[in-house]
Amino acid sequence: MRGIGRQTWTMTLALAWSAATALGDDWPQWRGPNRDAVYRETGLLETFPKSGLPIRWRVAAGWGFASPVVAQGRVYLADSEVAKPNAKERLRCFDAATGAPHWTYSYDVSYPDWAFDPAQEIGPVATPIVQDGKVYALGRVGHAYCLDARSGDVIWKRDLGKDYGIAIGPGHPSPLVEGDVLILFVGGKPAASVIALDKHNGREVWRSLSEAATFSSPIVVELAGRRQLIVWTQESVASLNPGDGEVLWRQRLNTSGDYAVSTPVCADGKLLVGGLMFALDAKKPAATVLWPASRAPSRRIFSHTSTALVQGDYLYTAKSTGELICVDARTGKQAWEEKGVTDLKNGASIHLTANGDSALLFTDRGELIRARLSAEGYRELGRAALLAPTFEFGGRKVAWSPPAYANRHVFVRSGKELVCASLAAER
């Protein structure tokens, strides 16, 4: 009877997932389909039950901070498996409906001694990207590879640590695909801070910049009649031609790699980098600073962990000390501050995702919140705990990895587990 019960439960989940995916969207890369933290599905809960969101499944996970991604009914997670003196990094594929494993790709890595401390939770920080039946990933010490998304078979692999002299440290943020190239921000040498590999075979197409890497994942925007790759290094904010790596414009800006974490956000001809707002020239590749007047890190970086959400004339972001703030995107003037979203402690994170007329906020406490955000204020609609934080920081434990949203479900991870919960409204 137990076997029949398990089979029935699995079939029920699969059928429910099939119904959800009929009109659902995938979340195949960092910050969603368009890399903009917008979740476009409808039919979601407007408020959350007092009992919490229905948990569909939980599976054990290893260390790391890479977000899960979801494509074609499968979930992909990069993590590490560490037991001194041995360490492996893995890319794991699960059934999105049930959490059942499909395949695991793993490889040996050489971590420094300090990385074996459980408090470090060292593992991949780059979120994989799934495109056209392939999954691309970047490990913590520079292993880049392309796998068949269905089977896990290796199509190509590179040891970028060996090829470009990169090591563990700030850097290795999430890759992106632009046309036929896989763009990686690795801080390599010589003149290989950013590299582009042929996505079909892994061969280098171009390299650019001699600057130290950060944790900030690059984006590509369409401005001044051309594609521009925006990269935030430890020495500058730069726009590159994604076709050949040519520098289109560059604003010098010294920033520690641990501070340059948020992803640049482009909206309405403006570019937000950390907490520094640029005006982008509509006629030629160029940028000028709008605000703030000061270049001091404390004035131009909102958060060391989270990326702002820009909506119209206002932006919403976490501060590194836990407050959620609303800022006028035109002037940089703060409109309001909300202190009840998460703990008011250094290293707080609030990952914001737009959805319809409200937003989903995943906090370092492992909680998901639905709230309405406007220039007038913050209105919380629901809150649910999804997982227990595991990473030790500042005398507490935090969950820093952003979630993935797909097919009316949310997927979150810690250093111990990957969790899937339903967001679907009852019909």
GROMACS .gro file of C-alpha atoms in nm:
model
  427
    1MET     CA    1   0.000   0.000   0.000
    2ARG     CA    2   0.286   0.233   0.072
    3GLY     CA    3   0.419   0.189  -0.281
    4ILE     CA    4   0.077   0.258  -0.431
    5GLY     CA    5   0.036   0.567  -0.214
    6ARG     CA    6   0.370   0.706  -0.319
    7GLN     CA    7   0.295   0.639  -0.686
    8THR     CA    8  -0.046   0.803  -0.659
    9TRP     CA    9   0.103   1.110  -0.489
   10THR     CA   10   0.373   1.141  -0.755
   11MET     CA   11   0.116   1.111  -1.035
   12THR     CA   12  -0.105   1.372  -0.866
   13LEU     CA   13   0.185   1.617  -0.847
   14ALA     CA   14   0.279   1.549  -1.208
   15LEU     CA   15  -0.078   1.608  -1.328
   16ALA     CA   16  -0.104   1.929  -1.126
   17TRP     CA   17   0.227   2.044  -1.270
   18SER     CA   18   0.113   1.961  -1.624
   19ALA     CA   19  -0.194   2.178  -1.575
   20ALA     CA   20   0.018   2.462  -1.439
   21THR     CA   21   0.272   2.444  -1.720
   22ALA     CA   22   0.009   2.468  -1.993
   23LEU     CA   23   0.025   2.848  -1.968
   24GLY     CA   24   0.332   2.875  -1.749
   25ASP     CA   25   0.666   3.044  -1.795
   26ASP     CA   26   1.013   2.907  -1.738
   27TRP     CA   27   1.282   3.076  -1.529
   28PRO     CA   28   1.589   2.966  -1.726
   29GLN     CA   29   1.854   3.208  -1.603
   30TRP     CA   30   1.958   3.463  -1.342
   31ARG     CA   31   1.665   3.694  -1.256
   32GLY     CA   32   1.427   3.525  -1.497
   33PRO     CA   33   1.363   3.493  -1.871
   34ASN     CA   34   1.465   3.851  -1.951
   35ARG     CA   35   1.715   3.894  -1.667
   36ASP     CA   36   1.493   4.169  -1.524
   37ALA     CA   37   1.328   4.012  -1.215
   38VAL     CA   38   0.981   4.026  -1.367
   39TYR     CA   39   0.755   3.725  -1.312
   40ARG     CA   40   0.477   3.744  -1.568
   41GLU     CA   41   0.251   3.453  -1.474
   42THR     CA   42  -0.103   3.505  -1.348
   43GLY     CA   43  -0.336   3.288  -1.141
   44LEU     CA   44  -0.127   3.330  -0.826
   45LEU     CA   45  -0.229   3.368  -0.464
   46GLU     CA   46  -0.292   3.731  -0.375
   47THR     CA   47  -0.257   3.655  -0.005
   48PHE     CA   48  -0.089   3.359   0.163
   49PRO     CA   49  -0.265   3.107   0.390
   50LYS     CA   50  -0.195   3.139   0.762
   51SER     CA   51  -0.072   2.780   0.748
   52GLY     CA   52   0.189   2.881   0.489
   53LEU     CA   53   0.235   2.797   0.124
   54PRO     CA   54   0.186   2.433   0.020
   55ILE     CA   55   0.530   2.270   0.004
   56ARG     CA   56   0.543   2.037  -0.297
   57TRP     CA   57   0.880   1.885  -0.222
   58ARG     CA   58   1.216   1.925  -0.052
   59VAL     CA   59   1.545   1.766  -0.153
   60ALA     CA   60   1.889   1.779   0.005
   61ALA     CA   61   2.133   2.030  -0.144
   62GLY     CA   62   2.499   2.109  -0.098
   63TRP     CA   63   2.679   2.438  -0.042
   64GLY     CA   64   2.674   2.734  -0.275
   65PHE     CA   65   2.476   3.046  -0.355
   66ALA     CA   66   2.369   2.985  -0.716
   67SER     CA   67   1.995   3.025  -0.771
   68PRO     CA   68   1.792   2.737  -0.909
   69VAL     CA   69   1.668   2.769  -1.268
   70VAL     CA   70   1.365   2.605  -1.426
   71ALA     CA   71   1.315   2.500  -1.788
   72GLN     CA   72   1.095   2.246  -1.966
   73GLY     CA   73   0.967   2.087  -1.646
   74ARG     CA   74   1.311   2.049  -1.489
   75VAL     CA   75   1.499   2.229  -1.214
   76TYR     CA   76   1.876   2.277  -1.228
   77LEU     CA   77   2.091   2.355  -0.925
   78ALA     CA   78   2.466   2.409  -0.896
   79ASP     CA   79   2.618   2.316  -0.560
   80SER     CA   80   2.922   2.160  -0.395
   81GLU     CA   81   2.990   1.844  -0.198
   82VAL     CA   82   3.273   1.902   0.047
   83ALA     CA   83   3.439   1.655   0.285
   84LYS     CA   84   3.800   1.742   0.360
   85PRO     CA   85   4.034   1.677   0.185
   86ASN     CA   86   3.800   1.621  -0.111
   87ALA     CA   87   3.564   1.862  -0.283
   88LYS     CA   88   3.335   1.827  -0.581
   89GLU     CA   89   3.113   2.074  -0.761
   90ARG     CA   90   2.792   1.951  -0.915
   91LEU     CA   91   2.514   2.047  -1.149
   92ARG     CA   92   2.201   1.856  -1.056
   93CYS     CA   93   1.879   1.815  -1.250
   94PHE     CA   94   1.544   1.739  -1.083
   95ASP     CA   95   1.188   1.687  -1.196
   96ALA     CA   96   1.013   2.017  -1.129
   97ALA     CA   97   0.685   1.850  -1.031
   98THR     CA   98   0.815   1.592  -0.786
   99GLY     CA   99   1.177   1.672  -0.703
  100ALA     CA  100   1.285   1.333  -0.833
  101PRO     CA  101   1.647   1.337  -0.958
  102HIS     CA  102   1.713   1.305  -1.331
  103TRP     CA  103   2.092   1.332  -1.340
  104THR     CA  104   2.400   1.476  -1.169
  105TYR     CA  105   2.718   1.603  -1.333
  106SER     CA  106   3.012   1.638  -1.092
  107TYR     CA  107   3.382   1.712  -1.107
  108ASP     CA  108   3.670   1.742  -0.859
  109VAL     CA  109   3.781   2.089  -0.751
  110SER     CA  110   4.077   2.220  -0.552
  111TYR     CA  111   3.951   2.443  -0.273
  112PRO     CA  112   4.185   2.622  -0.028
  113ASP     CA  113   4.192   2.493   0.329
  114TRP     CA  114   3.965   2.768   0.461
  115ALA     CA  115   3.690   2.662   0.220
  116PHE     CA  116   3.637   2.337   0.411
  117ASP     CA  117   3.502   2.528   0.712
  118PRO     CA  118   3.125   2.453   0.716
  119ALA     CA  119   3.060   2.816   0.809
  120GLN     CA  120   3.187   2.921   0.464
  121GLU     CA  121   2.940   2.712   0.257
  122ILE     CA  122   3.174   2.748  -0.040
  123GLY     CA  123   3.026   2.643  -0.371
  124PRO     CA  124   2.915   2.786  -0.706
  125VAL     CA  125   2.776   3.139  -0.698
  126ALA     CA  126   2.698   3.162  -1.070
  127THR     CA  127   2.342   3.071  -1.164
  128PRO     CA  128   2.329   2.833  -1.464
  129ILE     CA  129   2.151   2.927  -1.785
  130VAL     CA  130   1.935   2.695  -1.997
  131GLN     CA  131   1.887   2.768  -2.366
  132ASP     CA  132   1.792   2.558  -2.668
  133GLY     CA  133   1.824   2.226  -2.491
  134LYS     CA  134   2.161   2.303  -2.335
  135VAL     CA  135   2.262   2.416  -1.988
  136TYR     CA  136   2.569   2.634  -1.930
  137ALA     CA  137   2.736   2.674  -1.591
  138LEU     CA  138   3.039   2.826  -1.422
  139GLY     CA  139   3.196   2.686  -1.106
  140ARG     CA  140   3.354   2.863  -0.810
  141VAL     CA  141   3.713   2.818  -0.927
  142GLY     CA  142   3.650   2.863  -1.299
  143HIS     CA  143   3.519   2.537  -1.441
  144ALA     CA  144   3.291   2.632  -1.732
  145TYR     CA  145   3.087   2.372  -1.915
  146CYS     CA  146   2.794   2.302  -2.143
  147LEU     CA  147   2.573   1.998  -2.093
  148ASP     CA  148   2.277   1.845  -2.272
  149ALA     CA  149   1.988   1.966  -2.059
  150ARG     CA  150   1.793   1.640  -2.088
  151SER     CA  151   2.068   1.383  -2.039
  152GLY     CA  152   2.344   1.571  -1.858
  153ASP     CA  153   2.596   1.459  -2.120
  154VAL     CA  154   2.899   1.687  -2.160
  155ILE     CA  155   2.907   1.888  -2.483
  156TRP     CA  156   3.218   2.085  -2.388
  157LYS     CA  157   3.409   2.193  -2.079
  158ARG     CA  158   3.688   2.438  -1.994
  159ASP     CA  159   3.911   2.495  -1.691
  160LEU     CA  160   3.918   2.874  -1.694
  161GLY     CA  161   4.116   2.886  -1.372
  162LYS     CA  162   4.400   2.716  -1.555
  163ASP     CA  163   4.353   2.896  -1.887
  164TYR     CA  164   4.312   3.250  -1.751
  165GLY     CA  165   4.480   3.243  -1.410
  166ILE     CA  166   4.165   3.296  -1.205
  167ALA     CA  167   4.109   3.166  -0.853
  168ILE     CA  168   3.848   3.158  -0.580
  169GLY     CA  169   3.750   3.505  -0.457
  170PRO     CA  170   3.513   3.783  -0.563
  171GLY     CA  171   3.390   3.704  -0.910
  172HIS     CA  172   3.238   3.430  -1.123
  173PRO     CA  173   2.886   3.580  -1.134
  174SER     CA  174   2.611   3.441  -1.354
  175PRO     CA  175   2.686   3.389  -1.725
  176LEU     CA  176   2.467   3.510  -2.010
  177VAL     CA  177   2.413   3.403  -2.369
  178GLU     CA  178   2.417   3.665  -2.644
  179GLY     CA  179   2.366   3.524  -2.990
  180ASP     CA  180   2.625   3.250  -3.040
  181VAL     CA  181   2.848   3.342  -2.748
  182LEU     CA  182   2.851   3.263  -2.377
  183ILE     CA  183   2.970   3.570  -2.188
  184LEU     CA  184   3.156   3.517  -1.861
  185PHE     CA  185   3.284   3.778  -1.615
  186VAL     CA  186   3.582   3.604  -1.457
  187GLY     CA  187   3.859   3.858  -1.395
  188GLY     CA  188   4.109   3.660  -1.601
  189LYS     CA  189   4.453   3.745  -1.737
  190PRO     CA  190   4.588   3.880  -1.958
  191ALA     CA  191   4.318   4.133  -2.051
  192ALA     CA  192   4.046   3.876  -1.987
  193SER     CA  193   3.825   4.026  -1.720
  194VAL     CA  194   3.533   3.946  -1.949
  195ILE     CA  195   3.550   3.663  -2.201
  196ALA     CA  196   3.314   3.535  -2.467
  197LEU     CA  197   3.318   3.168  -2.563
  198ASP     CA  198   3.155   3.008  -2.864
  199LYS     CA  199   2.853   2.850  -2.699
  200HIS     CA  200   2.871   2.550  -2.932
  201ASN     CA  201   3.228   2.441  -2.856
  202GLY     CA  202   3.369   2.658  -2.574
  203ARG     CA  203   3.642   2.823  -2.781
  204GLU     CA  204   3.733   3.183  -2.705
  205VAL     CA  205   3.576   3.442  -2.935
  206TRP     CA  206   3.701   3.755  -2.760
  207ARG     CA  207   3.839   3.890  -2.433
  208SER     CA  208   3.823   4.239  -2.284
  209LEU     CA  209   3.935   4.456  -1.991
  210SER     CA  210   4.219   4.417  -1.742
  211GLU     CA  211   4.015   4.471  -1.428
  212ALA     CA  212   3.931   4.269  -1.118
  213ALA     CA  213   3.602   4.081  -1.112
  214THR     CA  214   3.310   4.128  -0.875
  215PHE     CA  215   2.996   3.934  -0.786
  216SER     CA  216   2.782   4.158  -1.010
  217SER     CA  217   2.624   3.968  -1.300
  218PRO     CA  218   2.640   4.155  -1.634
  219ILE     CA  219   2.344   4.243  -1.853
  220VAL     CA  220   2.291   4.328  -2.220
  221VAL     CA  221   2.071   4.625  -2.312
  222GLU     CA  222   1.954   4.777  -2.640
  223LEU     CA  223   2.044   5.147  -2.647
  224ALA     CA  224   2.160   5.406  -2.900
  225GLY     CA  225   2.069   5.165  -3.177
  226ARG     CA  226   2.299   4.888  -3.063
  227ARG     CA  227   2.346   4.611  -2.809
  228GLN     CA  228   2.556   4.703  -2.507
  229LEU     CA  229   2.705   4.469  -2.246
  230ILE     CA  230   2.712   4.637  -1.905
  231VAL     CA  231   2.980   4.516  -1.661
  232TRP     CA  232   3.055   4.640  -1.308
  233THR     CA  233   3.418   4.564  -1.222
  234GLN     CA  234   3.625   4.668  -0.919
  235GLU     CA  235   3.764   4.959  -1.123
  236SER     CA  236   3.476   5.079  -1.339
  237VAL     CA  237   3.134   5.049  -1.491
  238ALA     CA  238   3.185   4.969  -1.858
  239SER     CA  239   2.979   4.917  -2.170
  240LEU     CA  240   3.119   4.665  -2.418
  241ASN     CA  241   3.018   4.556  -2.763
  242PRO     CA  242   2.894   4.200  -2.695
  243GLY     CA  243   3.000   4.102  -3.046
  244ASP     CA  244   3.372   4.169  -3.007
  245GLY     CA  245   3.440   4.308  -2.657
  246GLU     CA  246   3.520   4.662  -2.776
  247VAL     CA  247   3.482   4.920  -2.497
  248LEU     CA  248   3.200   5.158  -2.592
  249TRP     CA  249   3.215   5.372  -2.279
  250ARG     CA  250   3.368   5.344  -1.933
  251GLN     CA  251   3.315   5.533  -1.608
  252ARG     CA  252   3.592   5.487  -1.354
  253LEU     CA  253   3.450   5.370  -1.021
  254ASN     CA  254   3.658   5.193  -0.757
  255THR     CA  255   3.454   4.936  -0.565
  256SER     CA  256   3.552   4.641  -0.348
  257GLY     CA  257   3.452   4.308  -0.499
  258ASP     CA  258   3.243   4.222  -0.193
  259TYR     CA  259   3.045   4.545  -0.232
  260ALA     CA  260   2.977   4.519  -0.605
  261VAL     CA  261   2.715   4.245  -0.586
  262SER     CA  262   2.389   4.377  -0.729
  263THR     CA  263   2.306   4.341  -1.097
  264PRO     CA  264   2.285   4.660  -1.308
  265VAL     CA  265   1.927   4.758  -1.388
  266CYS     CA  266   1.831   4.947  -1.705
  267ALA     CA  267   1.495   5.125  -1.742
  268ASP     CA  268   1.367   5.428  -1.932
  269GLY     CA  269   1.707   5.539  -2.055
  270LYS     CA  270   1.864   5.518  -1.710
  271LEU     CA  271   2.108   5.266  -1.566
  272LEU     CA  272   2.127   5.189  -1.194
  273VAL     CA  273   2.454   5.035  -1.077
  274GLY     CA  274   2.444   4.962  -0.704
  275GLY     CA  275   2.305   5.296  -0.592
  276LEU     CA  276   2.455   5.511  -0.867
  277MET     CA  277   2.216   5.627  -1.139
  278PHE     CA  278   2.342   5.700  -1.490
  279ALA     CA  279   2.163   5.872  -1.777
  280LEU     CA  280   2.231   5.683  -2.100
  281ASP     CA  281   2.272   5.872  -2.425
  282ALA     CA  282   2.000   5.778  -2.674
  283LYS     CA  283   2.208   5.873  -2.979
  284LYS     CA  284   2.549   5.723  -2.904
  285PRO     CA  285   2.700   5.485  -2.648
  286ALA     CA  286   2.772   5.714  -2.353
  287ALA     CA  287   2.667   5.766  -1.991
  288THR     CA  288   2.666   6.048  -1.737
  289VAL     CA  289   2.601   6.028  -1.363
  290LEU     CA  290   2.264   6.163  -1.248
  291TRP     CA  291   2.295   6.097  -0.874
  292PRO     CA  292   2.426   6.091  -0.607
  293ALA     CA  293   2.689   6.365  -0.616
  294SER     CA  294   2.917   6.167  -0.386
  295ARG     CA  295   3.109   5.863  -0.514
  296ALA     CA  296   3.169   5.732  -0.160
  297PRO     CA  297   3.058   5.366  -0.138
  298SER     CA  298   2.825   5.442   0.153
  299ARG     CA  299   2.637   5.690  -0.068
  300ARG     CA  300   2.633   5.499  -0.398
  301ILE     CA  301   2.565   5.141  -0.289
  302PHE     CA  302   2.224   5.053  -0.153
  303SER     CA  303   2.285   4.686  -0.077
  304HIS     CA  304   2.575   4.440  -0.067
  305THR     CA  305   2.340   4.148  -0.135
  306SER     CA  306   2.034   4.253  -0.334
  307THR     CA  307   1.932   4.419  -0.661
  308ALA     CA  308   1.682   4.704  -0.681
  309LEU     CA  309   1.348   4.682  -0.860
  310VAL     CA  310   1.281   4.984  -1.083
  311GLN     CA  311   0.918   5.062  -1.169
  312GLY     CA  312   0.840   5.385  -1.348
  313ASP     CA  313   0.971   5.687  -1.162
  314TYR     CA  314   1.054   5.495  -0.844
  315LEU     CA  315   1.282   5.217  -0.736
  316TYR     CA  316   1.258   4.981  -0.441
  317THR     CA  317   1.557   4.820  -0.279
  318ALA     CA  318   1.695   4.668   0.036
  319LYS     CA  319   1.958   4.852   0.230
  320SER     CA  320   2.249   4.648   0.358
  321THR     CA  321   2.113   4.701   0.710
  322GLY     CA  322   1.771   4.547   0.632
  323GLU     CA  323   1.540   4.838   0.561
  324LEU     CA  324   1.332   4.841   0.242
  325ILE     CA  325   1.339   5.185   0.084
  326CYS     CA  326   1.164   5.364  -0.201
  327VAL     CA  327   1.370   5.616  -0.397
  328ASP     CA  328   1.270   5.862  -0.668
  329ALA     CA  329   1.460   5.733  -0.972
  330ARG     CA  330   1.478   6.083  -1.120
  331THR     CA  331   1.639   6.257  -0.823
  332GLY     CA  332   1.770   5.993  -0.583
  333LYS     CA  333   1.554   6.133  -0.304
  334GLN     CA  334   1.420   5.873  -0.063
  335ALA     CA  335   1.039   5.861  -0.045
  336TRP     CA  336   0.994   5.614   0.241
  337GLU     CA  337   1.153   5.343   0.451
  338GLU     CA  338   0.999   5.020   0.582
  339LYS     CA  339   1.171   4.845   0.874
  340GLY     CA  340   0.946   4.541   0.910
  341VAL     CA  341   1.049   4.331   0.610
  342THR     CA  342   1.348   4.149   0.760
  343ASP     CA  343   1.593   4.176   1.048
  344LEU     CA  344   1.768   4.511   1.073
  345LYS     CA  345   2.118   4.369   1.062
  346ASN     CA  346   2.419   4.408   0.838
  347GLY     CA  347   2.416   4.173   0.540
  348ALA     CA  348   2.038   4.163   0.513
  349SER     CA  349   1.893   4.071   0.175
  350ILE     CA  350   1.556   4.128   0.010
  351HIS     CA  351   1.525   3.988  -0.342
  352LEU     CA  352   1.245   4.175  -0.520
  353THR     CA  353   1.051   4.040  -0.818
  354ALA     CA  354   0.769   4.224  -0.992
  355ASN     CA  355   0.445   4.032  -1.050
  356GLY     CA  356   0.138   4.208  -1.183
  357ASP     CA  357   0.043   4.500  -0.960
  358SER     CA  358   0.247   4.374  -0.665
  359ALA     CA  359   0.585   4.224  -0.588
  360LEU     CA  360   0.732   3.910  -0.438
  361LEU     CA  361   1.008   3.961  -0.182
  362PHE     CA  362   1.233   3.678  -0.064
  363THR     CA  363   1.429   3.768   0.248
  364ASP     CA  364   1.743   3.646   0.418
  365ARG     CA  365   1.516   3.490   0.683
  366GLY     CA  366   1.393   3.240   0.423
  367GLU     CA  367   1.052   3.406   0.401
  368LEU     CA  368   0.850   3.493   0.091
  369ILE     CA  369   0.636   3.806   0.104
  370ARG     CA  370   0.376   3.941  -0.135
  371ALA     CA  371   0.338   4.318  -0.106
  372ARG     CA  372   0.216   4.621  -0.295
  373LEU     CA  373   0.483   4.883  -0.346
  374SER     CA  374   0.416   5.240  -0.451
  375ALA     CA  375   0.547   5.589  -0.393
  376GLU     CA  376   0.295   5.614  -0.110
  377GLY     CA  377   0.424   5.318   0.087
  378TYR     CA  378   0.450   4.946   0.154
  379ARG     CA  379   0.145   4.722   0.203
  380GLU     CA  380   0.211   4.361   0.294
  381LEU     CA  381  -0.041   4.108   0.161
  382GLY     CA  382   0.107   3.784   0.285
  383ARG     CA  383   0.417   3.620   0.430
  384ALA     CA  384   0.528   3.256   0.447
  385ALA     CA  385   0.840   3.080   0.573
  386LEU     CA  386   0.990   2.849   0.309
  387LEU     CA  387   1.321   2.730   0.450
  388ALA     CA  388   1.560   2.770   0.740
  389PRO     CA  389   1.866   2.985   0.664
  390THR     CA  390   2.201   2.807   0.698
  391PHE     CA  391   2.481   3.052   0.612
  392GLU     CA  392   2.645   3.207   0.919
  393PHE     CA  393   2.695   3.582   0.886
  394GLY     CA  394   2.713   3.853   1.150
  395GLY     CA  395   2.614   3.626   1.437
  396ARG     CA  396   2.307   3.484   1.267
  397LYS     CA  397   2.210   3.254   0.980
  398VAL     CA  398   2.092   3.393   0.646
  399ALA     CA  399   1.952   3.270   0.314
  400TRP     CA  400   2.108   3.483   0.042
  401SER     CA  401   2.027   3.297  -0.281
  402PRO     CA  402   1.747   3.454  -0.490
  403PRO     CA  403   1.449   3.232  -0.578
  404ALA     CA  404   1.322   3.109  -0.913
  405TYR     CA  405   0.956   3.135  -1.013
  406ALA     CA  406   0.798   2.908  -1.272
  407ASN     CA  407   0.463   2.747  -1.347
  408ARG     CA  408   0.297   2.904  -1.041
  409HIS     CA  409   0.562   2.768  -0.807
  410VAL     CA  410   0.858   2.916  -0.623
  411PHE     CA  411   1.194   2.741  -0.586
  412VAL     CA  412   1.438   2.840  -0.311
  413ARG     CA  413   1.763   2.696  -0.184
  414SER     CA  414   1.993   2.703   0.117
  415GLY     CA  415   2.318   2.524   0.191
  416LYS     CA  416   2.115   2.220   0.294
  417GLU     CA  417   1.803   2.196   0.078
  418LEU     CA  418   1.614   2.291  -0.236
  419VAL     CA  419   1.244   2.361  -0.178
  420CYS     CA  420   0.946   2.391  -0.414
  421ALA     CA  421   0.623   2.557  -0.296
  422SER     CA  422   0.300   2.630  -0.481
  423LEU     CA  423   0.185   2.985  -0.550
  424ALA     CA  424  -0.121   2.879  -0.747
  425ALA     CA  425  -0.459   3.026  -0.657
  426GLU     CA  426  -0.741   2.778  -0.615
  427ARG     CA  427  -0.972   2.755  -0.914
   0.00000   0.00000   0.00000
